Amino acid sequence: GLFAPGVFRIPWLEERTETPRYFFSLIVSPVASRNSSPAAKMPGCLRPLVPGALFNLRPSLPRPPTSRFLPIRVAPVSLSNRRGFGVFAAMGGGGGRTVGTQHNHSPHPRMPPASRLPFLHQEAVAAQFGARRSASTRVERSGVFSVLEERDLEFFRSVVGDRGVVTDEDELEAFNVDWMRKYRGHSKVALKPKTTQQVSELLRYCNERMLAVVPQGGNTGLVGGSVAVHDEVVLSTSLMNKIESFSPESGALVCQAGCVLEALDQYVEKQGFAMPLDLGAKGSCQIGGNVATNAGGLRLLRYGSLHGSVLGLEVVLADGTVLDSLTSLRKDNTGYDLKQLFVGAEGTLGVVTRVSVLCP
């Protein structure tokens, strides 16, 4: 098994009702059961979870009032074009407590909404429980935002040029779909500015025209945060990839937000330094997106999070205002530490355009 024996409480699987409350817990043992067939009924224990299949936890019928626990049965749901999520080994024949939920003699608990189960295939969950997807999982387009017009494209071209405005459907495919192809937007245009001033002009115009904007870096995230929900304007930082300066004395690196993490790591490595973070997607993720998501990676335990490694930021707010907090000082107690607001904000407060980061 992949897990040590014990009881694992899953917060996102807690189903809270008015009265009573049900708390779902898993008991995992590295000892596999003899009868590990997905069709086998094994009350009081878990069947193995094999790669390529997804198991939903579903309470069975209540026991008599004298029982304190309501057993959970594991039902398989096939996954189409989904990766396996690992293996849970089932409880062995002897020993151990029963897998179950606390029961307070009330009606059968309902399954938590699919939107609260982040790694579950929502369509499969809905099909398994004989229900359609909840309306809360669908986001309706707000009428407050304007629809893109030809005059908008003309203004965008006047700011970033023809090459900085992407309208071809084939080229937009890379901006509208995340790399796992789980989330898809319907953006009609992607903008590729090269300077902070261009970002400022674009955001100021979109704010006045009430055009929704989604910032996008390397588009390597796993939660769809960099993909349009509807037809938002995609603001890509891919062309903002200049390394401006590096100080061997202090280890402070200043660069634009579109610099690829691997390129930065190779640059400082030549001078005996390293980037404070290392990700599996370092060959395509960008430092601006790393800061916006407070990415950790393999070096987090040694060098800490980006809240400590980022020395300064330059950010463009939604109305086009440029917030210059780009300092290379390792300690700066003058005024508010505003840059911390944007580390992990995922572009909701502003677009990161330049970064000053401490390299160990």
XYZ file of C-alpha atoms in Angstrom, residues 68 96 117 154:
4
model
C -23.043 3.941 16.143
C -8.921 -2.852 12.608
C -14.725 17.100 -4.368
C -8.084 48.182 -33.565
